[in-house]
Short mmCIF file of C-alpha atoms (C1' of nucleotides) in Angstrom, two decimals:
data_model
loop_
_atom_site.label_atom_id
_atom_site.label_comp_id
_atom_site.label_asym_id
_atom_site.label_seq_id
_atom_site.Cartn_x
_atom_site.Cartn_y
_atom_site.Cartn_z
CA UNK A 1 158.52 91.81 22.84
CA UNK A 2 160.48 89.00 20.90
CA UNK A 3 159.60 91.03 17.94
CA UNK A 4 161.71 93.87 18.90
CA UNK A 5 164.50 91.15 20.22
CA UNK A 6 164.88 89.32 16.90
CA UNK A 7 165.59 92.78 14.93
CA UNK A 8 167.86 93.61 17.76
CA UNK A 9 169.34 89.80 17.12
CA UNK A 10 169.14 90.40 13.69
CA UNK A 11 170.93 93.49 13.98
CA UNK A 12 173.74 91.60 15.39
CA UNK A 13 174.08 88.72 13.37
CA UNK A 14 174.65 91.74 10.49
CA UNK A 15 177.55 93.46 12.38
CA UNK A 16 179.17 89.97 13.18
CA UNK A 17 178.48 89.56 9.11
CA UNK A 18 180.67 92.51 8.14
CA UNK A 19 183.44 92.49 11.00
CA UNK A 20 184.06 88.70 9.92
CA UNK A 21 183.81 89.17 6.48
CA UNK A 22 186.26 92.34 6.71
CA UNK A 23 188.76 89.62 8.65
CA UNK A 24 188.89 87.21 6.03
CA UNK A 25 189.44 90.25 3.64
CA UNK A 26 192.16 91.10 5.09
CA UNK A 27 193.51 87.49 6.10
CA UNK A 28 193.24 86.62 2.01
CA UNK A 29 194.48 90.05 0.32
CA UNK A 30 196.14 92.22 3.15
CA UNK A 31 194.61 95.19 5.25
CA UNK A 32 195.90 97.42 2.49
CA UNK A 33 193.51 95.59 0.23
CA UNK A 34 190.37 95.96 2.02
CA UNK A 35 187.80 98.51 1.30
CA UNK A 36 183.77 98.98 2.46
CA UNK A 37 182.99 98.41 -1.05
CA UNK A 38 184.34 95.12 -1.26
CA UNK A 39 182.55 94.24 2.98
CA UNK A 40 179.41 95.30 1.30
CA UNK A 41 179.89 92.89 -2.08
CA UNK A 42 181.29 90.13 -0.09
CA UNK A 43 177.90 90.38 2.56
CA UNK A 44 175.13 90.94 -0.20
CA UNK A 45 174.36 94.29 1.03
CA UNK A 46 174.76 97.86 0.07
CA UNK A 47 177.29 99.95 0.94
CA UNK A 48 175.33 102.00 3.54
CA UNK A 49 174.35 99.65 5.52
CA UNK A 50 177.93 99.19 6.54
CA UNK A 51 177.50 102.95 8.25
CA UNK A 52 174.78 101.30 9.87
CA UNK A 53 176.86 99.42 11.84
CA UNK A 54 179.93 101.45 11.91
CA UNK A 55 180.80 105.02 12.21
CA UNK A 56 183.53 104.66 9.65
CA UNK A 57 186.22 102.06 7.78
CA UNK A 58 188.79 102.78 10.82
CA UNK A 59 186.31 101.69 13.73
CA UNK A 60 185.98 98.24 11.80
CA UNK A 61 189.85 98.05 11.93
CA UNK A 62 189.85 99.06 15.50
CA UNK A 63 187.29 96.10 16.13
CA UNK A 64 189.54 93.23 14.80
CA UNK A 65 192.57 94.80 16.19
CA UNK A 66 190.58 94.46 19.48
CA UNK A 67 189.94 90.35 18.63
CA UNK A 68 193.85 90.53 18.31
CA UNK A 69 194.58 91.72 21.75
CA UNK A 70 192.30 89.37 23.60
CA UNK A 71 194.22 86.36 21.40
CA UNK A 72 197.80 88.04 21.96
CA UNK A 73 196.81 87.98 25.93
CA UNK A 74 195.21 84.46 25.88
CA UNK A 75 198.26 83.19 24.38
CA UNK A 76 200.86 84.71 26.70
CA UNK A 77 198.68 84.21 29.82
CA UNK A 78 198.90 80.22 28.59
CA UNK A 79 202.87 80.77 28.49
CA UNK A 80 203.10 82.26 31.25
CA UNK A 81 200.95 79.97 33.29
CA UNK A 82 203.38 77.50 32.23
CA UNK A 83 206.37 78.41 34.69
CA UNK A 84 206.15 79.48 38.45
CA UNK A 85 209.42 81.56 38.61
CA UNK A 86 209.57 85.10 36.81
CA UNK A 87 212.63 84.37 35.23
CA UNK A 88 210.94 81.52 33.87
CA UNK A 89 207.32 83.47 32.99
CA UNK A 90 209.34 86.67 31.36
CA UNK A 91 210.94 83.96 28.66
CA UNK A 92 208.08 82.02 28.28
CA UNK A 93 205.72 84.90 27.38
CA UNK A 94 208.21 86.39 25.54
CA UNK A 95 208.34 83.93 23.61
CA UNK A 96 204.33 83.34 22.90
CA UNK A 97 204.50 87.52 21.93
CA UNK A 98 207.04 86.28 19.23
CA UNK A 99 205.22 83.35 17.92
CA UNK A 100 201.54 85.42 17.75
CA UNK A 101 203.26 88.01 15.74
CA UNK A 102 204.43 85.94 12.91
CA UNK A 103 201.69 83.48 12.95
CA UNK A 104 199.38 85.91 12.97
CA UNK A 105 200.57 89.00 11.01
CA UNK A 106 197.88 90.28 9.59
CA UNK A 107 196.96 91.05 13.57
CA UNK A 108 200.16 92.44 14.80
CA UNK A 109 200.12 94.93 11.71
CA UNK A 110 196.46 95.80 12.48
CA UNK A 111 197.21 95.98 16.55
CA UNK A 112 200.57 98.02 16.44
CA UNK A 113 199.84 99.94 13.11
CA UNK A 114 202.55 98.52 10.99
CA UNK A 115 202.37 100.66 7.33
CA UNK A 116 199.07 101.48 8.57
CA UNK A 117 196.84 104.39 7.87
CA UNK A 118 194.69 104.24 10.88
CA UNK A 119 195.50 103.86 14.65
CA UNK A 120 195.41 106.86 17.17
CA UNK A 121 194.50 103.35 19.01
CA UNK A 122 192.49 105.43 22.06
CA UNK A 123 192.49 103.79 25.20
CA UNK A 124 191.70 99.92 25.12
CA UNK A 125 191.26 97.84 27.89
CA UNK A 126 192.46 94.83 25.78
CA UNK A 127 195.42 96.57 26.04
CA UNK A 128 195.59 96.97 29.36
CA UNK A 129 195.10 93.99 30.06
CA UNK A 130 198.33 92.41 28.12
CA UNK A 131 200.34 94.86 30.15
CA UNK A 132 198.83 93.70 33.19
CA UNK A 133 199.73 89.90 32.00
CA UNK A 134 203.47 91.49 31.57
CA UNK A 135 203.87 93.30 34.60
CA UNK A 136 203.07 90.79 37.24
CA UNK A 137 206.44 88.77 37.08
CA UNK A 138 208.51 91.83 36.40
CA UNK A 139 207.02 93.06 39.74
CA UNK A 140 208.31 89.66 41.33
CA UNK A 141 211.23 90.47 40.55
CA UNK A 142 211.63 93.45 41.43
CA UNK A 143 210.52 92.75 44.89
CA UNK A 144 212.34 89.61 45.47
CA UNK A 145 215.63 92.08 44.43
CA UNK A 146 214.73 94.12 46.76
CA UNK A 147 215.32 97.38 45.33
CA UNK A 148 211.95 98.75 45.44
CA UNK A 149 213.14 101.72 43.56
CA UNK A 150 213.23 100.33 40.40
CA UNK A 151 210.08 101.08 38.32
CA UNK A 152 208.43 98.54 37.12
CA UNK A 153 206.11 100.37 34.52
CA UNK A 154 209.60 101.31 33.28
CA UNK A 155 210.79 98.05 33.13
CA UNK A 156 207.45 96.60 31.36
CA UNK A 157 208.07 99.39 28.23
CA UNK A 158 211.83 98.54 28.05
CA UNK A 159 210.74 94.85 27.65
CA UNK A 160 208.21 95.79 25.09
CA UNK A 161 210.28 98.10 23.54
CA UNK A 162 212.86 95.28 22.93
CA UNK A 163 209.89 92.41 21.54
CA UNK A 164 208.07 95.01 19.49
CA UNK A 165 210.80 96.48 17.80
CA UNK A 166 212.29 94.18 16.85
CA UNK A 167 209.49 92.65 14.98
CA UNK A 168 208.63 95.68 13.58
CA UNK A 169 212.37 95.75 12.00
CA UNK A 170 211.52 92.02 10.81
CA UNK A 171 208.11 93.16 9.26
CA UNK A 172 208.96 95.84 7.86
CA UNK A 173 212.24 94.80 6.20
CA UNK A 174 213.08 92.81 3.90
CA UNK A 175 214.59 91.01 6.34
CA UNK A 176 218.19 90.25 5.40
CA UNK A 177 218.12 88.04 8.54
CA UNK A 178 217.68 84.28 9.00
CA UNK A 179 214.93 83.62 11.17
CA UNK A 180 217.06 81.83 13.94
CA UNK A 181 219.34 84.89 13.64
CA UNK A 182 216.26 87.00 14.05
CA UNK A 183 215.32 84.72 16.77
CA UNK A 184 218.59 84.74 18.78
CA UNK A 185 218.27 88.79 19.10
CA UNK A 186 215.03 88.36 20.51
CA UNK A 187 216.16 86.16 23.37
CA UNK A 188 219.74 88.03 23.07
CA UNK A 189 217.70 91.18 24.04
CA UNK A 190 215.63 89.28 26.65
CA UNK A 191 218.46 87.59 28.92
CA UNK A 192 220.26 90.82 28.51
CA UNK A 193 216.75 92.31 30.18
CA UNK A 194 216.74 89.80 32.87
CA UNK A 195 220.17 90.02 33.92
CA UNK A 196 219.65 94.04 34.04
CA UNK A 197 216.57 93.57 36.59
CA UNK A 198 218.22 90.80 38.74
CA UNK A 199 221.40 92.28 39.45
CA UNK B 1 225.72 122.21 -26.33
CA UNK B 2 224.98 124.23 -23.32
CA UNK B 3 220.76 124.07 -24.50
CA UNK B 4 220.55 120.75 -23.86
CA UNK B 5 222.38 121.30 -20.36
CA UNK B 6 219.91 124.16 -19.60
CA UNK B 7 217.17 121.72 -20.22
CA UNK B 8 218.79 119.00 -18.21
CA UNK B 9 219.26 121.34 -15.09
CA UNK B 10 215.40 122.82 -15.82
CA UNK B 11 214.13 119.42 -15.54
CA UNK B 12 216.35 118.59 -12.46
CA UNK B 13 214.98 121.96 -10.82
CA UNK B 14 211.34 120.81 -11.57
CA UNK B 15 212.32 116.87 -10.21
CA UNK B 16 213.99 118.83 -6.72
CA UNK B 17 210.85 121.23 -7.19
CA UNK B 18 208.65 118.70 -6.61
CA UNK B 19 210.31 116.98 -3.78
CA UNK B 20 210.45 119.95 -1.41
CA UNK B 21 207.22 120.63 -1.81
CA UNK B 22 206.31 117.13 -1.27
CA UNK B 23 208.25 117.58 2.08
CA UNK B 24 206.82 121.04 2.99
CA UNK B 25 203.01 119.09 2.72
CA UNK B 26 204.32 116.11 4.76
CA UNK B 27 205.71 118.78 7.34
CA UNK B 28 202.65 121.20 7.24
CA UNK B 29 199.94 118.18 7.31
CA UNK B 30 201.15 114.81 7.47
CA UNK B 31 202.22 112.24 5.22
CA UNK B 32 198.62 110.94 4.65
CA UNK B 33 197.29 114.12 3.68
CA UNK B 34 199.78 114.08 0.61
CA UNK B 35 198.90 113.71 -3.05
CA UNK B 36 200.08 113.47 -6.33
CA UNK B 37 197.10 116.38 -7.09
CA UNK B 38 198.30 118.07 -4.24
CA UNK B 39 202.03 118.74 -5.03
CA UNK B 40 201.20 119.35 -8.97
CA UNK B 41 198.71 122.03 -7.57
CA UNK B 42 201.54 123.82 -5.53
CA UNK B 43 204.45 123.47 -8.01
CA UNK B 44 201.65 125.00 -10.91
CA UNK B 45 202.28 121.93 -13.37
CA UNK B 46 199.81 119.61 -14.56
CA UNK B 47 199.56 116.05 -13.01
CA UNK B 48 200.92 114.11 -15.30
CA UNK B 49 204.65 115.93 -14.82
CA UNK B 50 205.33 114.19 -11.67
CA UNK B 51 205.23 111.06 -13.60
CA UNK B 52 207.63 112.13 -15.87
CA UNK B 53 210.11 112.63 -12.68
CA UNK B 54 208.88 110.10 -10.81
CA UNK B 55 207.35 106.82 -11.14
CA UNK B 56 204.88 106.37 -8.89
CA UNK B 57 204.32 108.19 -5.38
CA UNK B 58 205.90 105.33 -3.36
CA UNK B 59 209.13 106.30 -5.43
CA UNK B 60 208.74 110.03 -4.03
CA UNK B 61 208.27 108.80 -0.13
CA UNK B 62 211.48 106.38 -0.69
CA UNK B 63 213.50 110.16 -1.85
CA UNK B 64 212.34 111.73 1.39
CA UNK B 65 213.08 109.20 3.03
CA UNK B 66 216.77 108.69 1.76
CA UNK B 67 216.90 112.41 2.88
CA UNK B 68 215.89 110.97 6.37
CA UNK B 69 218.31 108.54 6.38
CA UNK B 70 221.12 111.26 5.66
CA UNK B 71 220.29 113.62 8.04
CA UNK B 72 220.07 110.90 10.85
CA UNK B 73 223.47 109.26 9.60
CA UNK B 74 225.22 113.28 10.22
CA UNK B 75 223.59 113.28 13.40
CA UNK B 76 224.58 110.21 14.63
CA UNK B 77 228.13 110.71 13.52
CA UNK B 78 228.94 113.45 15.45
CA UNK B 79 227.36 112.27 18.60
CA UNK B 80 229.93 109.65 18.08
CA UNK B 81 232.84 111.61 17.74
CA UNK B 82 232.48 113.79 20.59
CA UNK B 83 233.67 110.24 22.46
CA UNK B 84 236.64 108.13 22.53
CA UNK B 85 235.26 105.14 24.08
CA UNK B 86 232.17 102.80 22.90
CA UNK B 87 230.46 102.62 25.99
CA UNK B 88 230.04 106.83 25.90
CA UNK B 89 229.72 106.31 22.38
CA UNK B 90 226.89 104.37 22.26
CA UNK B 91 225.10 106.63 25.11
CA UNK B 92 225.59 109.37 22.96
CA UNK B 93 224.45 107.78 19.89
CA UNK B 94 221.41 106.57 21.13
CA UNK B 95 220.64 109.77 22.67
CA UNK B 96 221.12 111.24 18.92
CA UNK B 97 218.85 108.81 17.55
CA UNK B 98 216.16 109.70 20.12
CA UNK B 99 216.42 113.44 19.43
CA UNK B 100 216.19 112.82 15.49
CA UNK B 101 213.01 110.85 16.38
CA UNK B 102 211.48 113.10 17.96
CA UNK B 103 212.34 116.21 16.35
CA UNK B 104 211.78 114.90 13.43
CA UNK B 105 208.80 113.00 13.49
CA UNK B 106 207.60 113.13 9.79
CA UNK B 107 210.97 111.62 8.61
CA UNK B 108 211.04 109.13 11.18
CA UNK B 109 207.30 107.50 10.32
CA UNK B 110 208.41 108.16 6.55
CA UNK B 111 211.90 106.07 7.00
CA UNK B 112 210.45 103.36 9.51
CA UNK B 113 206.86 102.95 7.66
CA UNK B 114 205.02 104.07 11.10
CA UNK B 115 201.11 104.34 9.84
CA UNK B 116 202.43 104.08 6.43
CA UNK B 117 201.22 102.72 3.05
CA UNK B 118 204.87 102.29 1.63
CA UNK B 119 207.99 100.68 1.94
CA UNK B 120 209.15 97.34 1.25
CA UNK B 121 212.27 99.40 1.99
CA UNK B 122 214.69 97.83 -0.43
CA UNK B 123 218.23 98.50 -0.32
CA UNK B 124 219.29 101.46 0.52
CA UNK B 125 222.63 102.69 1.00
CA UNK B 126 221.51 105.31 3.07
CA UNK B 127 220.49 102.49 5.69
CA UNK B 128 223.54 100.55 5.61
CA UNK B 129 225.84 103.42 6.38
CA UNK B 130 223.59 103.84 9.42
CA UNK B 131 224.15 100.51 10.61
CA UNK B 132 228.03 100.75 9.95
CA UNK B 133 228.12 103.90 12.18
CA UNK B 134 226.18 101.66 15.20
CA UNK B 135 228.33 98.54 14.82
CA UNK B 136 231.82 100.23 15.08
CA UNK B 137 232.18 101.30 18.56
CA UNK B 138 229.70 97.56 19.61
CA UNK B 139 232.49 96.27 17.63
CA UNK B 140 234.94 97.91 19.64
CA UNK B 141 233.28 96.33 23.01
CA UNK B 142 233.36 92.96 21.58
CA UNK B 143 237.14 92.75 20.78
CA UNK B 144 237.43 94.47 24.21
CA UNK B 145 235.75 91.95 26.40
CA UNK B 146 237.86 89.00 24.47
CA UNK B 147 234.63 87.20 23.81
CA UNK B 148 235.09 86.74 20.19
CA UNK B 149 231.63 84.54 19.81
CA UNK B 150 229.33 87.40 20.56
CA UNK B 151 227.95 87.95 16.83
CA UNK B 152 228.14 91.68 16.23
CA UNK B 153 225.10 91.70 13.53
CA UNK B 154 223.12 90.63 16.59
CA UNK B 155 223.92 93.00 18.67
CA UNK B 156 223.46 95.70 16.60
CA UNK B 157 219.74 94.42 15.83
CA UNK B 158 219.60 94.02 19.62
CA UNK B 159 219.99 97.94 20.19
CA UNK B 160 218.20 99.02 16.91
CA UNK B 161 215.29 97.17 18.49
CA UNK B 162 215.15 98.46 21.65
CA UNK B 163 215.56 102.48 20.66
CA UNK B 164 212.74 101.74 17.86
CA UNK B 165 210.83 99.81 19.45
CA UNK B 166 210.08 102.46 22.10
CA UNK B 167 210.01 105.01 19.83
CA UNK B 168 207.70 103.52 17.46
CA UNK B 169 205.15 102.43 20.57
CA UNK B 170 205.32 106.23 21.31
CA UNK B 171 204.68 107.40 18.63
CA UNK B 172 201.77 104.96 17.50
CA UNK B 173 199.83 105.81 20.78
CA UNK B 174 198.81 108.77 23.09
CA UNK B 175 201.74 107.96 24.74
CA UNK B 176 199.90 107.81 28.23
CA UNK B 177 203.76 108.23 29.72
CA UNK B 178 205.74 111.65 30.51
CA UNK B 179 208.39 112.50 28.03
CA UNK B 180 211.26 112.21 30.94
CA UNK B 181 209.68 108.46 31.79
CA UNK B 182 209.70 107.25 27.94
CA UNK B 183 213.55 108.95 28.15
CA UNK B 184 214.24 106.92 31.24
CA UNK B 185 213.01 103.54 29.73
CA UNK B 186 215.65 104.28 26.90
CA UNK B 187 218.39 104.87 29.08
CA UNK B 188 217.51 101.79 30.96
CA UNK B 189 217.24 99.18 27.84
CA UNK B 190 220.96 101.01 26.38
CA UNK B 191 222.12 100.48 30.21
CA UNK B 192 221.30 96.45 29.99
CA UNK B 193 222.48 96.63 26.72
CA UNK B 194 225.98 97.51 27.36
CA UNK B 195 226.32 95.74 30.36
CA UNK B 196 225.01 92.66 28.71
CA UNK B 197 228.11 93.66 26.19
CA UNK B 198 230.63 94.05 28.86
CA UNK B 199 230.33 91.53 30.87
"C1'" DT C 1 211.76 125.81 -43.63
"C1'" DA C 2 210.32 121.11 -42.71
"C1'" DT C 3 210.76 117.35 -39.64
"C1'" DA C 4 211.47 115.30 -35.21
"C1'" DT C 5 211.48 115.62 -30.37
"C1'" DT C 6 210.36 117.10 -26.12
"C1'" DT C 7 207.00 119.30 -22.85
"C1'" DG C 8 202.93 119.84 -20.88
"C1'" DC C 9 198.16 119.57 -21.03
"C1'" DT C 10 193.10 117.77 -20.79
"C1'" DA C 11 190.39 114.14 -19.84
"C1'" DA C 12 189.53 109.96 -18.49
"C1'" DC C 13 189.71 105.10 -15.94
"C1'" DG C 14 188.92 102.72 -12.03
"C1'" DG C 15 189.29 102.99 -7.49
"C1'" DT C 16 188.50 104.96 -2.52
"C1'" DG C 17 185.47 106.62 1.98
"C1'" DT C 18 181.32 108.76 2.95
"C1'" DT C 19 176.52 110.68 2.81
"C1'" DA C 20 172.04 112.68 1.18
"C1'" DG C 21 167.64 111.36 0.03
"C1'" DG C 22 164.11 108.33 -1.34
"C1'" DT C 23 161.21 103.87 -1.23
"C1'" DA C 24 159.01 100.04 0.36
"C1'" DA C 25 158.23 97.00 3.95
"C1'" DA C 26 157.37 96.23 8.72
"C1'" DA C 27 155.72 97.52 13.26
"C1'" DA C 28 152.91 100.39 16.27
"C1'" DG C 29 148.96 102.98 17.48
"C1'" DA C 30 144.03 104.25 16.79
"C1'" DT D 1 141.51 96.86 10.42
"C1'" DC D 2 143.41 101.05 8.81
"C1'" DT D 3 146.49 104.72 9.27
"C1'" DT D 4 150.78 106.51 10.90
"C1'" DT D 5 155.37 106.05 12.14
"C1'" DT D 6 159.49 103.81 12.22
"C1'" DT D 7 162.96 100.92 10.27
"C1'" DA D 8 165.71 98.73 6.64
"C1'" DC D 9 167.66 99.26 2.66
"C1'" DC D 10 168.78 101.09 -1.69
"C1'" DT D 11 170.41 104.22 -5.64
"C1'" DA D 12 173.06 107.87 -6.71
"C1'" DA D 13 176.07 111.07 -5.91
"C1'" DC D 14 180.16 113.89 -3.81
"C1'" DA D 15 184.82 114.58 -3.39
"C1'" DC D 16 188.69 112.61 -3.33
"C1'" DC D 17 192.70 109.30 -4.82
"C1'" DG D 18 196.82 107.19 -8.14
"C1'" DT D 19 197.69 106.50 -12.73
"C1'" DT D 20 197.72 106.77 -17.88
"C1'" DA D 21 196.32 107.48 -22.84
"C1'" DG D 22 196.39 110.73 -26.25
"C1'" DC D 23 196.85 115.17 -28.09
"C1'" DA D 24 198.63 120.09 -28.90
"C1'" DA D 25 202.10 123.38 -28.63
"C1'" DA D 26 206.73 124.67 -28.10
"C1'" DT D 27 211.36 123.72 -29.09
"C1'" DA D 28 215.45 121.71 -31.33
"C1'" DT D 29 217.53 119.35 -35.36
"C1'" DA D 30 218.20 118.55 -40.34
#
DNA sequence: TATATTTGCTAACGGTGTTAGGTAAAAAGA
DNA sequence: TCTTTTTACCTAACACCGTTAGCAAATATA
């Protein structure tokens, strides 16, 4: 039987091989830059076996993008866990969003699609989960101003809306902006969010 | 005299030649199904003519997408004008903004690089004229509320974020959200938005 | 008419994702 | 232990892609 579980192992240690390899691809020379050929040259193995592993070049990017989500949501749950008022938890983890995104770019491109080719992202429960992390002080507030009428699953994309666009802008552009100016919208657009749901 | 004119305007029909037909394959199957091979197949020239118009097939995207920018610019515009006061003004321009999106998705991925290879955007006048249209009537609400500090550029980010932020998170996913909701969370972000101005 | 210029072509280079088909080694069954 | 089956892995190719070198024919200039 441990015959059988070492190949399975084996297996493993193979598709770790490529999906790590492919990240430090694309950490070094850009998403844009990476390509099965060079996986395959990088790991010492043929280009096949690749397809052995993975249906196709886009479910490798969906893979990493998935390692980004469960490091965006580690990183804001830590921000938020920080604070025990909403207020408080909305700026904190608004923040943390900010600082993943530009410390890790190469992520929030892969994750959100940024001049990418792939990303018809399906459903993802990493996903989920970071809207989850989101939603639970919005919902405190919401509650605490008593009108119950207010959505919050409204509220969380209007908050979203306002982080991930305007990092998107940043990305994208060559960014004309300072970075504290780019900074100040960010938390411009945030009180300006609070306000709206306390009021 | 008037040969080398005729030649001029041939070779301008051929350049415009090949740019509507780039457009008509962006419309008819996306931008990532276009090709260099592809529009010298439909225009019945040889490959290497669409180098002698164009220098590379980023430089053809960036010529759609000054189109893009254009059209959006004429729409805008006249959303504004059908107001006399900023607040109504910037309603109605963000509504215009949404409807370009939206019925016109191609352009909008092509000018805003959504799941696109291109654009390290460079200047463009096209984009500028854009922003001048959204900062008049925030300017407008600034002089207004005599709070001279508020930094116009900032605000005008602030907004830009918030309508393409949305718009780009719809676009990028299934967009598990009705069409009314995703309008709704607009309104609701331009709603803080100018009430964040106002007061 | 002879020369120079422009126009457009074929063919190739070097790259991409993906797959068909074969071989040799390893595991399983007799 | 020997045969059969399965697995792992490879080579080679297909069908694309953007881009460019180099050449032939058509046109304009002298």
């Amino acid at each position: 039987m441990s015959i059988a579980e070492r190949r399975i192992r084996q297996k493993e240690e193979v598709r770790t091989l490529i999906l790590s390899t492919a990240w430090k691809i694309v950490k070094e020379e850009g998403w844009q830059s990476l390509s099965i050929r060079k996986i395959a040259d990088a790991i010492e193995y043929s280009i096949p076996v690749i397809y052995d592993h993975f249906a196709n070049k886009e479910s490798i990017l969906f893979e990493i993008g998935k390692d980004g989500f469960r490091l965006l949501s580690k990183k804001v749950k830590k921000a938020s866990e920080k604070h025990d008022n909403a207020p408080d938890q909305i700026r904190s983890m608004a923040d943390a969003y900010w600082n993943f995104a530009f410390k890790n770019k190469e992520y929030y491109q892969l994750m959100f699609g940024l001049g990418m080719p792939c990303c018809e992202e399906k459903c993802m429960e990493e996903k989920s989960g970071f809207r989850n992390l989101l939603m639970e002080p919005i919902n405190e507030m919401i509650e605490k101003s008593g009108k119950k009428e207010i959505n919050a699953c409204l509220k969380y994309h209007t908050l979203w809306s306002v982080m991930h666009g305007l990092i998107s802008i940043i990305m994208m552009s060559s960014s004309d902006l300072t970075n504290e100016l780019n900074k100040m919208v960010l938390d411009d657009a945030v009180e300006g969010f609070i306000k709206n749901l306390e009021k």
